[in-house]
CSV table of C-alpha atoms and ligand atoms in Angstrom, one decimal:
chain,number,residue,atom,x,y,z
A,836,MET,CA,-27.3,50.8,-11.4
A,837,ARG,CA,-27.0,49.0,-8.0
A,838,ARG,CA,-30.0,47.3,-6.6
A,839,GLN,CA,-31.7,49.4,-3.8
A,840,ILE,CA,-31.5,48.0,-0.3
A,841,ARG,CA,-34.0,48.7,2.3
A,842,PHE,CA,-33.5,48.5,6.1
A,843,TYR,CA,-35.6,48.9,9.0
A,844,ASN,CA,-33.9,51.7,10.9
A,845,THR,CA,-34.6,51.5,14.7
A,846,LEU,CA,-33.8,55.2,14.9
A,847,HIS,CA,-36.7,56.2,12.7
A,848,ARG,CA,-38.9,53.0,13.4
A,849,LYS,CA,-39.5,52.4,9.7
A,850,GLN,CA,-38.0,50.9,6.7
A,851,GLU,CA,-35.8,53.3,4.5
A,852,VAL,CA,-33.8,53.0,1.3
A,853,PHE,CA,-30.2,52.7,2.5
A,854,GLN,CA,-27.7,55.3,1.1
A,855,SER,CA,-24.0,55.2,2.2
A,856,LEU,CA,-22.4,58.3,3.4
A,857,GLU,CA,-19.3,57.7,1.2
A,858,PRO,CA,-20.0,56.5,-2.4
A,859,ASP,CA,-19.5,52.6,-2.7
A,860,HIS,CA,-18.2,52.3,0.8
A,861,VAL,CA,-20.1,51.1,3.9
A,862,ARG,CA,-18.7,51.6,7.4
A,863,MET,CA,-20.3,49.5,10.1
A,864,TYR,CA,-19.9,48.8,13.7
A,865,THR,CA,-21.2,45.6,15.3
A,866,CYS,CA,-21.2,45.1,19.0
A,867,GLY,CA,-19.1,42.1,19.6
A,868,PRO,CA,-18.9,39.5,22.4
A,869,THR,CA,-18.1,40.1,26.0
A,870,VAL,CA,-15.2,37.6,26.3
A,871,TYR,CA,-16.0,36.1,29.7
A,872,ASN,CA,-17.4,32.9,28.5
A,873,VAL,CA,-17.9,30.7,25.3
A,874,VAL,CA,-20.6,32.5,23.2
A,875,HIS,CA,-24.1,30.9,23.0
A,876,ILE,CA,-26.1,30.3,19.9
A,877,GLY,CA,-28.2,33.3,20.7
A,878,ASN,CA,-25.0,35.5,20.3
A,879,LEU,CA,-24.1,33.6,17.2
A,880,ARG,CA,-27.5,34.3,15.7
A,881,THR,CA,-26.8,38.0,16.0
A,882,PHE,CA,-23.3,37.6,14.6
A,883,LEU,CA,-24.7,35.5,11.6
A,884,PHE,CA,-27.3,38.3,10.9
A,885,GLU,CA,-24.3,40.7,10.7
A,886,ASP,CA,-22.5,38.2,8.4
A,887,VAL,CA,-25.4,38.1,6.1
A,888,LEU,CA,-25.6,41.9,6.2
A,889,ARG,CA,-21.9,42.2,5.4
A,890,ARG,CA,-22.1,39.7,2.5
A,891,THR,CA,-25.2,41.3,1.1
A,892,LEU,CA,-23.6,44.8,1.0
A,893,ALA,CA,-20.6,43.3,-0.7
A,894,GLU,CA,-22.7,41.5,-3.2
A,895,LEU,CA,-24.5,44.7,-4.0
A,896,GLY,CA,-21.1,46.3,-4.8
A,897,TYR,CA,-20.1,48.1,-1.7
A,898,ARG,CA,-16.7,48.0,-0.1
A,899,VAL,CA,-17.4,47.1,3.6
A,900,THR,CA,-15.4,48.1,6.6
A,901,GLN,CA,-16.7,46.3,9.6
A,902,VAL,CA,-15.6,46.7,13.2
A,903,MET,CA,-16.5,44.3,15.8
A,904,ASN,CA,-15.3,45.1,19.2
A,905,LEU,CA,-14.2,42.6,21.7
A,906,THR,CA,-15.4,43.6,25.3
A,907,ASP,CA,-12.5,42.5,27.4
A,908,ILE,CA,-13.2,44.8,30.3
A,909,ASP,CA,-16.5,45.2,32.0
A,910,ASP,CA,-18.2,44.0,35.2
A,911,LYS,CA,-18.5,40.4,33.9
A,912,THR,CA,-15.0,39.9,32.6
A,913,ILE,CA,-13.4,41.3,35.8
A,914,LYS,CA,-15.5,39.0,38.0
A,915,GLY,CA,-14.7,36.0,35.7
A,916,ALA,CA,-11.0,36.6,35.8
A,917,ALA,CA,-11.0,37.2,39.5
A,918,ALA,CA,-12.9,33.9,40.1
A,919,GLU,CA,-10.2,32.0,38.3
A,920,GLY,CA,-7.3,34.0,39.7
A,921,LEU,CA,-6.2,34.9,36.2
A,922,SER,CA,-5.1,38.3,34.8
A,923,LEU,CA,-7.7,39.9,32.7
A,924,ARG,CA,-5.6,39.4,29.6
A,925,GLU,CA,-5.2,35.7,30.2
A,926,PHE,CA,-8.8,35.2,31.0
A,927,THR,CA,-10.1,37.1,28.1
A,928,ASP,CA,-7.5,35.7,25.5
A,929,ARG,CA,-9.1,32.3,26.1
A,930,TYR,CA,-12.6,33.4,25.1
A,931,ILE,CA,-11.4,35.4,22.3
A,932,GLY,CA,-9.9,32.2,20.9
A,933,THR,CA,-13.1,30.2,21.4
A,934,PHE,CA,-15.1,33.1,19.8
A,935,PHE,CA,-13.0,33.0,16.6
A,936,ALA,CA,-13.1,29.2,16.5
A,937,ASP,CA,-16.9,29.4,16.7
A,938,ILE,CA,-17.5,32.0,14.1
A,939,ASP,CA,-15.1,30.2,11.7
A,940,THR,CA,-17.0,27.0,12.1
A,941,LEU,CA,-20.2,28.8,11.1
A,942,ARG,CA,-18.6,30.4,8.1
A,943,VAL,CA,-18.9,34.0,9.5
A,944,GLN,CA,-16.6,36.2,7.4
A,945,ARG,CA,-14.1,38.2,9.3
A,946,ALA,CA,-14.5,41.8,10.0
A,947,GLU,CA,-11.8,44.3,9.1
A,948,HIS,CA,-11.1,45.1,12.7
A,949,TYR,CA,-11.5,43.4,16.0
A,950,PRO,CA,-10.4,46.0,18.6
A,951,ARG,CA,-10.0,45.0,22.2
A,952,ALA,CA,-11.4,47.6,24.6
A,953,THR,CA,-8.3,47.6,26.7
A,954,ASP,CA,-6.2,48.7,23.6
A,955,TYR,CA,-8.2,51.9,23.3
A,956,ILE,CA,-8.0,53.5,26.8
A,957,PRO,CA,-6.4,56.7,25.6
A,958,GLU,CA,-9.2,57.2,23.0
A,959,MET,CA,-11.8,56.7,25.7
A,960,VAL,CA,-10.0,59.2,27.9
A,961,ALA,CA,-9.9,61.7,25.2
A,962,LEU,CA,-13.6,61.2,24.4
A,963,VAL,CA,-14.6,61.9,28.1
A,964,GLN,CA,-12.4,65.0,27.9
A,965,ARG,CA,-14.3,66.3,25.0
A,966,LEU,CA,-17.6,65.5,26.7
A,967,THR,CA,-16.4,67.4,29.8
A,968,ALA,CA,-15.3,70.4,27.6
A,969,ASN,CA,-18.8,70.4,26.2
A,970,GLY,CA,-20.5,70.4,29.7
A,971,HIS,CA,-21.9,66.9,29.6
A,972,THR,CA,-20.1,65.3,32.6
A,973,TYR,CA,-19.6,65.7,36.3
A,974,LEU,CA,-17.3,64.1,38.7
A,975,LEU,CA,-18.4,62.3,41.9
A,976,ASP,CA,-16.3,60.2,44.3
A,977,GLY,CA,-13.6,59.8,41.6
A,978,SER,CA,-16.0,58.6,38.9
A,979,THR,CA,-17.1,60.6,35.9
A,980,TYR,CA,-20.7,60.6,34.9
A,981,PHE,CA,-22.7,61.6,31.8
A,982,ARG,CA,-25.4,64.0,32.7
A,983,ILE,CA,-28.2,63.0,30.5
A,984,SER,CA,-30.3,66.1,31.0
A,985,THR,CA,-27.6,67.9,29.0
A,986,PHE,CA,-28.4,65.9,25.9
A,987,PRO,CA,-31.9,66.7,24.7
A,988,HIS,CA,-31.9,63.8,22.1
A,989,TYR,CA,-31.5,61.2,24.8
A,990,GLY,CA,-34.1,58.6,24.4
A,991,ARG,CA,-34.6,59.0,20.7
A,992,LEU,CA,-33.4,55.5,19.8
A,993,SER,CA,-35.0,53.5,22.6
A,994,GLY,CA,-38.0,55.7,23.2
A,995,VAL,CA,-37.3,56.1,27.0
A,996,LEU,CA,-38.7,59.2,28.4
A,997,LEU,CA,-36.4,61.8,30.1
A,998,ASP,CA,-39.3,63.5,32.0
A,999,GLU,CA,-39.4,60.5,34.4
A,1000,VAL,CA,-35.8,60.7,35.3
A,1001,LYS,CA,-34.8,62.2,38.6
A,1002,PRO,CA,-32.1,64.8,38.0
A,1003,GLY,CA,-28.8,63.7,39.5
A,1004,ALA,CA,-29.8,60.1,40.1
A,1005,ARG,CA,-27.0,57.7,38.8
A,1006,VAL,CA,-26.3,54.2,37.8
A,1007,ASP,CA,-22.9,52.6,38.0
A,1008,ALA,CA,-23.6,49.1,36.6
A,1009,ASP,CA,-22.9,48.3,32.9
A,1010,GLU,CA,-26.2,46.7,32.3
A,1011,TYR,CA,-29.5,48.1,33.7
A,1012,GLU,CA,-33.2,48.2,32.8
A,1013,LYS,CA,-35.4,50.9,31.3
A,1014,GLU,CA,-36.8,51.7,34.6
A,1015,ASP,CA,-33.3,52.8,35.7
A,1016,VAL,CA,-32.7,55.4,33.1
A,1017,ARG,CA,-30.3,57.8,34.8
A,1018,ASP,CA,-27.0,59.5,34.6
A,1019,PHE,CA,-24.5,56.8,33.6
A,1020,VAL,CA,-20.9,56.2,34.3
A,1021,LEU,CA,-18.2,56.9,31.8
A,1022,TRP,CA,-15.1,56.3,34.0
A,1023,LYS,CA,-15.2,54.3,37.1
A,1024,ALA,CA,-13.2,55.1,40.2
A,1025,PRO,CA,-10.9,52.3,41.4
A,1026,LYS,CA,-12.5,49.5,43.4
A,1027,GLU,CA,-10.9,46.8,45.4
A,1028,GLY,CA,-9.9,43.9,43.1
A,1029,GLU,CA,-10.5,45.7,39.9
A,1030,PRO,CA,-7.9,46.7,37.2
A,1031,VAL,CA,-6.8,50.3,37.3
A,1032,TRP,CA,-5.5,52.6,34.6
A,1033,GLU,CA,-3.7,55.9,35.6
A,1034,THR,CA,-5.1,58.5,33.3
A,1035,GLU,CA,-5.8,62.2,33.1
A,1036,LEU,CA,-9.3,61.4,34.4
A,1037,GLY,CA,-7.8,60.0,37.5
A,1038,PRO,CA,-7.2,56.3,38.2
A,1039,GLY,CA,-9.9,54.0,37.2
A,1040,ARG,CA,-11.4,51.9,34.4
A,1041,PRO,CA,-13.9,52.5,31.6
A,1042,GLY,CA,-17.6,51.9,31.7
A,1043,TRP,CA,-18.9,49.5,29.0
A,1044,HIS,CA,-20.8,52.0,26.9
A,1045,LEU,CA,-17.8,54.4,26.5
A,1046,GLU,CA,-15.8,51.5,24.9
A,1047,CYS,CA,-18.0,51.3,21.8
A,1048,SER,CA,-18.2,55.0,21.3
A,1049,ALA,CA,-14.4,55.4,21.4
A,1050,MET,CA,-13.5,52.4,19.2
A,1051,GLY,CA,-16.2,53.1,16.7
A,1052,THR,CA,-15.1,56.7,16.3
A,1053,ALA,CA,-11.4,55.8,16.2
A,1054,LEU,CA,-11.8,53.1,13.5
A,1055,LEU,CA,-14.8,54.4,11.4
A,1056,GLY,CA,-14.9,58.2,12.0
A,1057,GLU,CA,-17.2,60.4,13.8
A,1058,SER,CA,-20.2,59.6,11.6
A,1059,PHE,CA,-20.6,56.3,9.9
A,1060,ASP,CA,-23.3,54.2,8.2
A,1061,ILE,CA,-24.5,51.2,10.2
A,1062,HIS,CA,-24.5,50.1,13.8
A,1063,THR,CA,-25.9,46.8,14.7
A,1064,GLY,CA,-26.5,44.5,17.7
A,1065,ALA,CA,-29.4,42.6,19.2
A,1066,VAL,CA,-32.5,44.3,20.7
A,1067,ASP,CA,-31.1,44.1,24.2
A,1068,ASN,CA,-28.5,46.5,23.2
A,1069,ILE,CA,-30.9,49.3,22.2
A,1070,PHE,CA,-31.2,50.5,25.8
A,1071,PRO,CA,-29.0,51.5,27.5
A,1072,HIS,CA,-26.0,50.5,25.5
A,1073,HIS,CA,-26.8,52.1,22.2
A,1074,GLU,CA,-28.7,55.0,23.6
A,1075,ASN,CA,-25.7,55.8,25.7
A,1076,GLU,CA,-23.2,55.4,22.8
A,1077,ILE,CA,-25.3,58.1,20.8
A,1078,ALA,CA,-25.2,60.4,23.8
A,1079,GLN,CA,-21.4,60.0,24.3
A,1080,SER,CA,-20.6,60.3,20.6
A,1081,GLU,CA,-22.8,63.1,19.6
A,1082,GLY,CA,-22.2,65.0,22.9
A,1083,ALA,CA,-18.5,64.9,22.0
A,1084,THR,CA,-18.5,65.6,18.3
A,1085,GLY,CA,-21.8,67.4,17.7
A,1086,LYS,CA,-22.3,65.3,14.5
A,1087,PRO,CA,-24.8,62.6,13.9
A,1088,PHE,CA,-23.1,59.3,15.1
A,1089,VAL,CA,-24.7,56.7,13.1
A,1090,HIS,CA,-27.2,56.8,10.2
A,1091,THR,CA,-28.8,53.4,10.3
A,1092,TRP,CA,-29.4,51.3,13.4
A,1093,LEU,CA,-30.2,47.6,12.8
A,1094,HIS,CA,-31.2,45.3,15.7
A,1095,ALA,CA,-31.7,41.6,15.6
A,1096,GLU,CA,-34.4,39.9,17.6
A,1097,HIS,CA,-33.5,37.3,20.2
A,1098,LEU,CA,-33.1,33.6,19.9
A,1099,VAL,CA,-35.4,32.2,22.5
A,1100,VAL,CA,-35.9,28.9,24.1
A,1101,GLU,CA,-39.5,28.2,25.1
A,1102,GLY,CA,-40.3,31.9,24.8
A,1103,GLU,CA,-37.5,33.1,26.9
A,1104,LYS,CA,-34.3,34.9,25.7
A,1105,MET,CA,-31.4,32.5,25.7
A,1106,ALA,CA,-28.9,34.0,28.2
A,1107,LYS,CA,-26.0,32.8,30.1
A,1108,SER,CA,-27.5,34.4,33.3
A,1109,LYS,CA,-30.6,32.2,32.9
A,1110,GLY,CA,-28.6,29.0,32.3
A,1111,ASN,CA,-31.0,28.1,29.3
A,1112,PHE,CA,-28.3,28.2,26.8
A,1113,PHE,CA,-26.5,26.1,24.3
A,1114,THR,CA,-23.1,26.7,22.9
A,1115,LEU,CA,-22.0,25.8,19.4
A,1116,ARG,CA,-19.8,23.1,21.1
A,1117,ASP,CA,-22.8,21.7,22.9
A,1118,LEU,CA,-24.4,21.1,19.4
A,1119,LEU,CA,-21.3,19.8,17.7
A,1120,GLU,CA,-20.7,17.3,20.6
A,1121,ARG,CA,-24.2,15.9,19.9
A,1122,GLY,CA,-23.1,15.4,16.2
A,1123,HIS,CA,-25.0,18.2,14.6
A,1124,ASP,CA,-23.8,19.7,11.4
A,1125,PRO,CA,-22.4,23.3,11.5
A,1126,VAL,CA,-23.9,24.0,8.1
A,1127,ALA,CA,-27.3,23.0,9.3
A,1128,ILE,CA,-26.8,25.2,12.4
A,1129,ARG,CA,-25.9,28.1,10.2
A,1130,TYR,CA,-28.9,27.4,8.1
A,1131,LEU,CA,-31.3,27.3,11.1
A,1132,LEU,CA,-29.8,30.4,12.5
A,1133,ILE,CA,-30.2,32.5,9.4
A,1134,SER,CA,-33.5,31.1,8.2
A,1135,VAL,CA,-35.7,33.3,10.3
A,1136,PRO,CA,-35.4,36.9,9.2
A,1137,TYR,CA,-33.4,38.8,11.7
A,1138,ARG,CA,-36.3,41.1,13.0
A,1139,GLN,CA,-38.3,38.1,14.2
A,1140,LYS,CA,-37.6,35.9,17.2
A,1141,LEU,CA,-36.2,32.6,16.5
A,1142,ASN,CA,-37.4,29.8,18.7
A,1143,PHE,CA,-34.6,27.2,19.0
A,1144,THR,CA,-35.7,23.6,19.2
A,1145,PHE,CA,-34.0,20.3,18.3
A,1146,ASP,CA,-36.8,19.5,15.9
A,1147,GLY,CA,-36.0,22.7,14.1
A,1148,LEU,CA,-32.3,21.7,13.9
A,1149,ALA,CA,-33.4,18.2,12.6
A,1150,GLY,CA,-35.4,20.0,10.1
A,1151,ALA,CA,-32.5,22.2,8.9
A,1152,GLU,CA,-30.4,19.0,8.7
A,1153,SER,CA,-32.8,17.4,6.4
A,1154,VAL,CA,-32.9,20.5,4.3
A,1155,ILE,CA,-29.0,20.4,3.9
A,1156,LYS,CA,-29.2,16.8,3.0
A,1157,ARG,CA,-31.8,17.7,0.4
A,1158,ILE,CA,-29.5,20.3,-1.0
A,1159,ASP,CA,-26.6,17.9,-0.9
A,1160,ASN,CA,-28.6,15.3,-2.7
A,1161,THR,CA,-29.6,17.6,-5.5
A,1162,LEU,CA,-26.1,18.9,-6.0
A,1163,ARG,CA,-24.8,15.4,-6.1
A,1164,ARG,CA,-27.5,14.2,-8.5
A,1165,LEU,CA,-26.7,17.1,-10.8
A,1166,ALA,CA,-23.0,16.3,-10.7
A,1167,HIS,CA,-23.6,12.7,-11.5
A,1168,SER,CA,-26.0,13.1,-14.4
A,1169,PRO,CA,-24.9,13.8,-18.0
A,1170,ALA,CA,-25.8,17.0,-19.8
A,1171,SER,CA,-28.9,16.7,-21.9
A,1172,VAL,CA,-28.4,16.4,-25.7
A,1173,GLY,CA,-30.9,19.1,-26.6
A,1174,ASP,CA,-32.1,22.1,-24.6
A,1175,GLY,CA,-33.2,20.1,-21.6
A,1176,ALA,CA,-36.0,20.8,-19.2
A,1177,LEU,CA,-34.6,23.7,-17.3
A,1178,PRO,CA,-34.4,27.1,-19.1
A,1179,ALA,CA,-31.6,29.5,-18.2
A,1180,SER,CA,-34.3,32.0,-17.4
A,1181,ALA,CA,-35.3,30.0,-14.3
A,1182,VAL,CA,-31.7,30.5,-13.0
A,1183,ASP,CA,-31.9,34.2,-13.8
A,1184,ALA,CA,-35.2,34.5,-11.9
A,1185,PHE,CA,-33.7,32.6,-8.9
A,1186,GLU,CA,-30.7,35.1,-8.7
A,1187,GLY,CA,-33.0,38.1,-9.0
A,1188,GLU,CA,-35.3,36.8,-6.3
A,1189,LEU,CA,-32.5,35.9,-4.0
A,1190,LEU,CA,-31.0,39.4,-4.2
A,1191,ASP,CA,-34.4,41.0,-4.0
A,1192,GLY,CA,-35.1,39.1,-0.9
A,1193,LEU,CA,-31.8,40.1,0.8
A,1194,ALA,CA,-32.3,43.8,-0.4
A,1195,ASP,CA,-35.7,43.6,1.3
A,1196,ASP,CA,-34.4,44.2,4.8
A,1197,LEU,CA,-32.3,40.9,4.7
A,1198,ASN,CA,-35.4,38.7,4.2
A,1199,THR,CA,-33.4,35.5,4.3
A,1200,ALA,CA,-36.7,33.4,4.4
A,1201,ARG,CA,-37.5,34.8,1.0
A,1202,ALA,CA,-34.0,34.2,-0.4
A,1203,LEU,CA,-34.0,30.6,0.9
A,1204,ALA,CA,-37.5,30.0,-0.5
A,1205,ALA,CA,-36.2,31.1,-3.9
A,1206,PHE,CA,-33.4,28.6,-3.6
A,1207,HIS,CA,-35.7,25.7,-2.8
A,1208,VAL,CA,-37.9,26.6,-5.8
A,1209,LEU,CA,-34.7,26.4,-8.0
A,1210,LEU,CA,-33.8,23.0,-6.5
A,1211,THR,CA,-37.3,21.7,-7.1
A,1212,LYS,CA,-36.9,22.8,-10.6
A,1213,VAL,CA,-33.5,21.2,-11.0
A,1214,ASN,CA,-34.9,17.8,-9.7
A,1215,GLN,CA,-37.9,17.9,-11.9
A,1216,ALA,CA,-35.7,18.6,-15.0
A,1217,LEU,CA,-33.4,15.8,-13.9
A,1218,ASP,CA,-36.5,13.5,-13.8
A,1219,GLY,CA,-37.5,14.8,-17.2
A,1220,SER,CA,-35.3,15.5,-20.3
A,1221,GLY,CA,-32.3,16.6,-18.2
A,1222,ILE,CA,-30.3,19.9,-18.1
A,1223,SER,CA,-28.1,21.2,-20.8
A,1224,GLN,CA,-24.4,22.1,-20.4
A,1225,VAL,CA,-25.1,25.8,-20.8
A,1226,VAL,CA,-27.7,25.8,-18.0
A,1227,ARG,CA,-25.3,23.7,-15.8
A,1228,ASP,CA,-22.7,26.4,-16.1
A,1229,ARG,CA,-25.3,29.0,-15.2
A,1230,LEU,CA,-26.3,26.9,-12.1
A,1231,GLN,CA,-22.6,26.8,-11.1
A,1232,GLU,CA,-22.7,30.6,-11.1
A,1233,ALA,CA,-25.9,30.7,-9.1
A,1234,PHE,CA,-24.5,28.3,-6.5
A,1235,ALA,CA,-21.4,30.6,-6.3
A,1236,LEU,CA,-23.9,33.4,-5.5
A,1237,VAL,CA,-25.5,31.3,-2.8
A,1238,ARG,CA,-22.0,30.7,-1.4
A,1239,ARG,CA,-21.1,34.4,-1.4
A,1240,THR,CA,-24.3,35.4,0.3
A,1241,LEU,CA,-26.2,32.8,2.5
A,1242,ASP,CA,-23.3,30.2,2.3
A,1243,ILE,CA,-25.4,27.3,3.2
A,1244,LEU,CA,-24.2,24.8,0.6
A,1245,PRO,CA,-22.6,21.6,2.0
A,1246,ALA,CA,-18.7,22.0,1.9
A,1247,GLU,CA,-17.5,20.8,-1.4
A,1248,LYS,CA,-15.0,18.3,0.0
A,1249,HIS,CA,-17.9,16.7,2.0
A,1250,ALA,CA,-20.5,16.8,-0.7
A,1251,THR,CA,-20.5,13.1,-0.8
A,1252,ASP,CA,-20.7,12.5,2.9
A,1253,ASP,CA,-23.7,10.7,4.0
A,1254,VAL,CA,-24.6,11.2,7.6
A,1255,SER,CA,-26.4,7.8,8.0
A,1256,GLU,CA,-23.3,6.1,6.4
A,1257,ILE,CA,-21.0,7.8,8.9
A,1258,GLU,CA,-23.3,6.8,11.7
A,1259,ALA,CA,-23.4,3.2,10.4
A,1260,LEU,CA,-19.5,3.1,10.5
A,1261,ILE,CA,-19.5,4.5,13.9
A,1262,ALA,CA,-21.9,1.9,15.1
A,1263,ALA,CA,-19.8,-0.8,13.3
A,1264,ARG,CA,-16.7,0.6,15.2
A,1265,THR,CA,-18.5,0.4,18.6
A,1266,ALA,CA,-19.5,-3.1,17.9
A,1267,ALA,CA,-15.8,-3.9,17.0
A,1268,ARG,CA,-14.6,-2.3,20.2
A,1269,GLN,CA,-17.1,-4.3,22.2
A,1270,GLU,CA,-15.7,-7.4,20.6
A,1271,ARG,CA,-12.2,-6.2,21.3
A,1272,ASP,CA,-11.4,-6.2,17.6
A,1273,TRP,CA,-9.1,-3.2,17.9
A,1274,ALA,CA,-7.7,-3.5,14.5
A,1275,ARG,CA,-11.1,-3.2,12.9
A,1276,ALA,CA,-12.1,-0.4,15.2
A,1277,ASP,CA,-8.9,1.5,14.3
A,1278,ALA,CA,-9.4,0.9,10.6
A,1279,ILE,CA,-12.8,2.5,10.7
A,1280,ARG,CA,-11.6,5.4,12.7
A,1281,LYS,CA,-8.8,5.9,10.1
A,1282,GLU,CA,-11.2,5.6,7.2
A,1283,LEU,CA,-13.4,8.4,8.8
A,1284,ALA,CA,-10.4,10.5,9.5
A,1285,GLU,CA,-9.4,10.3,5.8
A,1286,ARG,CA,-12.8,11.9,5.1
A,1287,GLY,CA,-12.4,14.6,7.6
A,1288,ILE,CA,-14.6,13.1,10.3
A,1289,VAL,CA,-13.2,13.2,13.8
A,1290,LEU,CA,-14.4,10.9,16.5
A,1291,GLU,CA,-14.5,11.5,20.2
A,1292,ASP,CA,-15.4,8.8,22.7
A,1293,THR,CA,-17.2,10.3,25.5
A,1294,SER,CA,-19.0,8.9,28.6
A,1295,HIS,CA,-22.3,9.0,26.7
A,1296,GLY,CA,-21.1,7.3,23.5
A,1297,THR,CA,-19.0,8.3,20.4
A,1298,VAL,CA,-19.6,11.7,19.0
A,1299,TRP,CA,-18.3,13.0,15.7
A,1300,HIS,CA,-17.7,16.4,14.0
A,1301,ARG,CA,-16.1,17.5,10.8
A,1302,GLU,CA,-12.6,18.7,11.0
B,224,LIG,P1,-22.7,39.9,24.8
B,224,LIG,O1,-21.6,39.0,24.8
B,224,LIG,O2,-23.7,39.6,26.0
B,224,LIG,O3,-22.3,41.3,24.8
B,224,LIG,O4,-23.6,39.7,23.5
B,224,LIG,C1,-23.1,39.7,22.1
B,224,LIG,C2,-24.1,40.0,21.2
B,224,LIG,O5,-25.1,39.0,21.2
B,224,LIG,C3,-24.8,41.3,21.5
B,224,LIG,O6,-25.1,41.9,20.2
B,224,LIG,C4,-26.2,40.8,22.2
B,224,LIG,O7,-27.2,41.7,22.0
B,224,LIG,C5,-26.4,39.5,21.4
B,224,LIG,N1,-27.3,38.5,22.2
B,224,LIG,C6,-27.2,38.2,23.4
B,224,LIG,N2,-28.2,37.3,23.8
B,224,LIG,C7,-28.8,37.0,22.6
B,224,LIG,C8,-29.9,36.2,22.2
B,224,LIG,N3,-30.6,35.4,23.1
B,224,LIG,N4,-30.3,36.2,20.9
B,224,LIG,C9,-29.7,37.0,20.0
B,224,LIG,N5,-28.7,37.8,20.3
B,224,LIG,C10,-28.3,37.9,21.5
B,225,LIG,ZN1,-21.2,48.0,21.8
C-alpha cells in the first residue's frame, strides 16, 4: 500500500488526502518564470518547492507528468525586448538559458514539458472561441474580454467577492490587485510596438492568464491533479485560469491547488520591481555553496514565509559542512567487528520519518530534522563501538533516499572539499600574485581547477564557485 500524502488545498482551505485522477499517475502544472530577467531566489524557492513536490510524488510511486510554462509574452517581456531593441525571441531566449542554468545548479529535476507561450497561440485562440460559444466573452475595441458575471464560481479560489464588482468594468493589465477584480482581457488588440498575431479573433496578442489555461489543457488534459505557484498567483492569475478553463470545458479544471508562501527580505516580498532581490548568481559570486542555498530554500516548509538573511545562509553552510564531515568520517572508518553501536532499526526509523514528513504536506523541516537525528546517531556510534557493514549498507540506501527526495547531500566528487582549505589556497594565490610570483599563482589556480573549483578575479577580490 502506498503511503498517503496530505496536501493543503487552497481551493478548499484545508488539508486533504491526495488522490490522483488516474491511478499511479500525477499530472501537474507549475507556473514558470516570466523570462524577462534572471530569476531571483524568491522565484527559485517556489521552483524548489515544486521540485520537492515532484520528487516526493515519484518516491511514493507515482509517475509524474509536470508542465512548467515559460511566459515569453506578456507586458514585461514586451517592454524588456523593446528597451534593448531585440526581437521577443532573442530577448526571451537569453533568460530561458539563464533559468535552466540556475535550476540545474540547484539540482531542480527537469519537468517533462517546458512550453513557451508563443508556441501555443492556436490553442489559445481555440480556447477563446470555446468561451465565446459558451457566452463568456465580449469584444470591445478589438480586444476580447472574459465577462466574470457569467461565471458564478468566480472567486472560489481567492475569496474575492463578485458582489463588489461593477458590471462591465474591465482591466487590461496582466497583473492587478484584488481591489481591481473586473472583467479581464483574453486577447488584446494590437498596440504600437507590440507583437501581433493575425488570428480568427482578429489581430493581437494573448493576455497572460489565457496562456496557462491553454498550455495546461493542451499538455495535461481538461482536468488534472495539481496546479502550483506562489501565493501571489492566487489572484488574479489562478482565479482567471479556472474561469477560462472551466468556462470553456464545463469540467473541473484542477483538483488540488498548492501555493508557496513568499521568500521575504526584512518582511517584504522579494521582487524585481522592489529592487530588493538577489539572484543565484549574486550568491555564487560571493562564494556561497549551491547545495547550502538549496538547503536553505527548502528548509522552511513551503506554506511559511522564508526570511532570507546571510546569517541564515551561513547557518545552512555549516549544516552542509556537518553533513559532509559525518559522511567523510563514516567513509574513513572501518566497519565494526561485532554489531556496532547503530542498529539497522535506527535507519528504518529515519526513512519512515523522512517519508512521513514529506507526506505531511511536504513538511521539509520534519524530514530534515529526522536526517539530523540520524547523523547524530551515526556520530555517536562512531565515537563508540562503531557501525557494522550491514548497517553501513543500509545507511547508503538511506542516503540514496535523501538524494532522491531532498537532495541536499554534498556532491560526491566534492565530498572531500574543504571550504576553509580552498579559501586558504585562494589567499595564498593572492599573496603570490602580489609578489608577482605568477608561476606559483598559476599552479594554485590549476590545482583548484582540477578539483572543480573555478576562480574569477573581480574588482572586489577573487571569488570562486564549483564547476
Ligand atoms: P514570475 O517570473 O514573476 O512569473 O514568477 C515565477 C514564480 O515565482 C511564480 O510562481 C511566482 O509566484 C513566484 N514568486 C515570485 N516572487 C516570489 C517570492 N518573493 N517568493 C517566492 N515565490 C515568488
Ligand atoms: Zn500561470
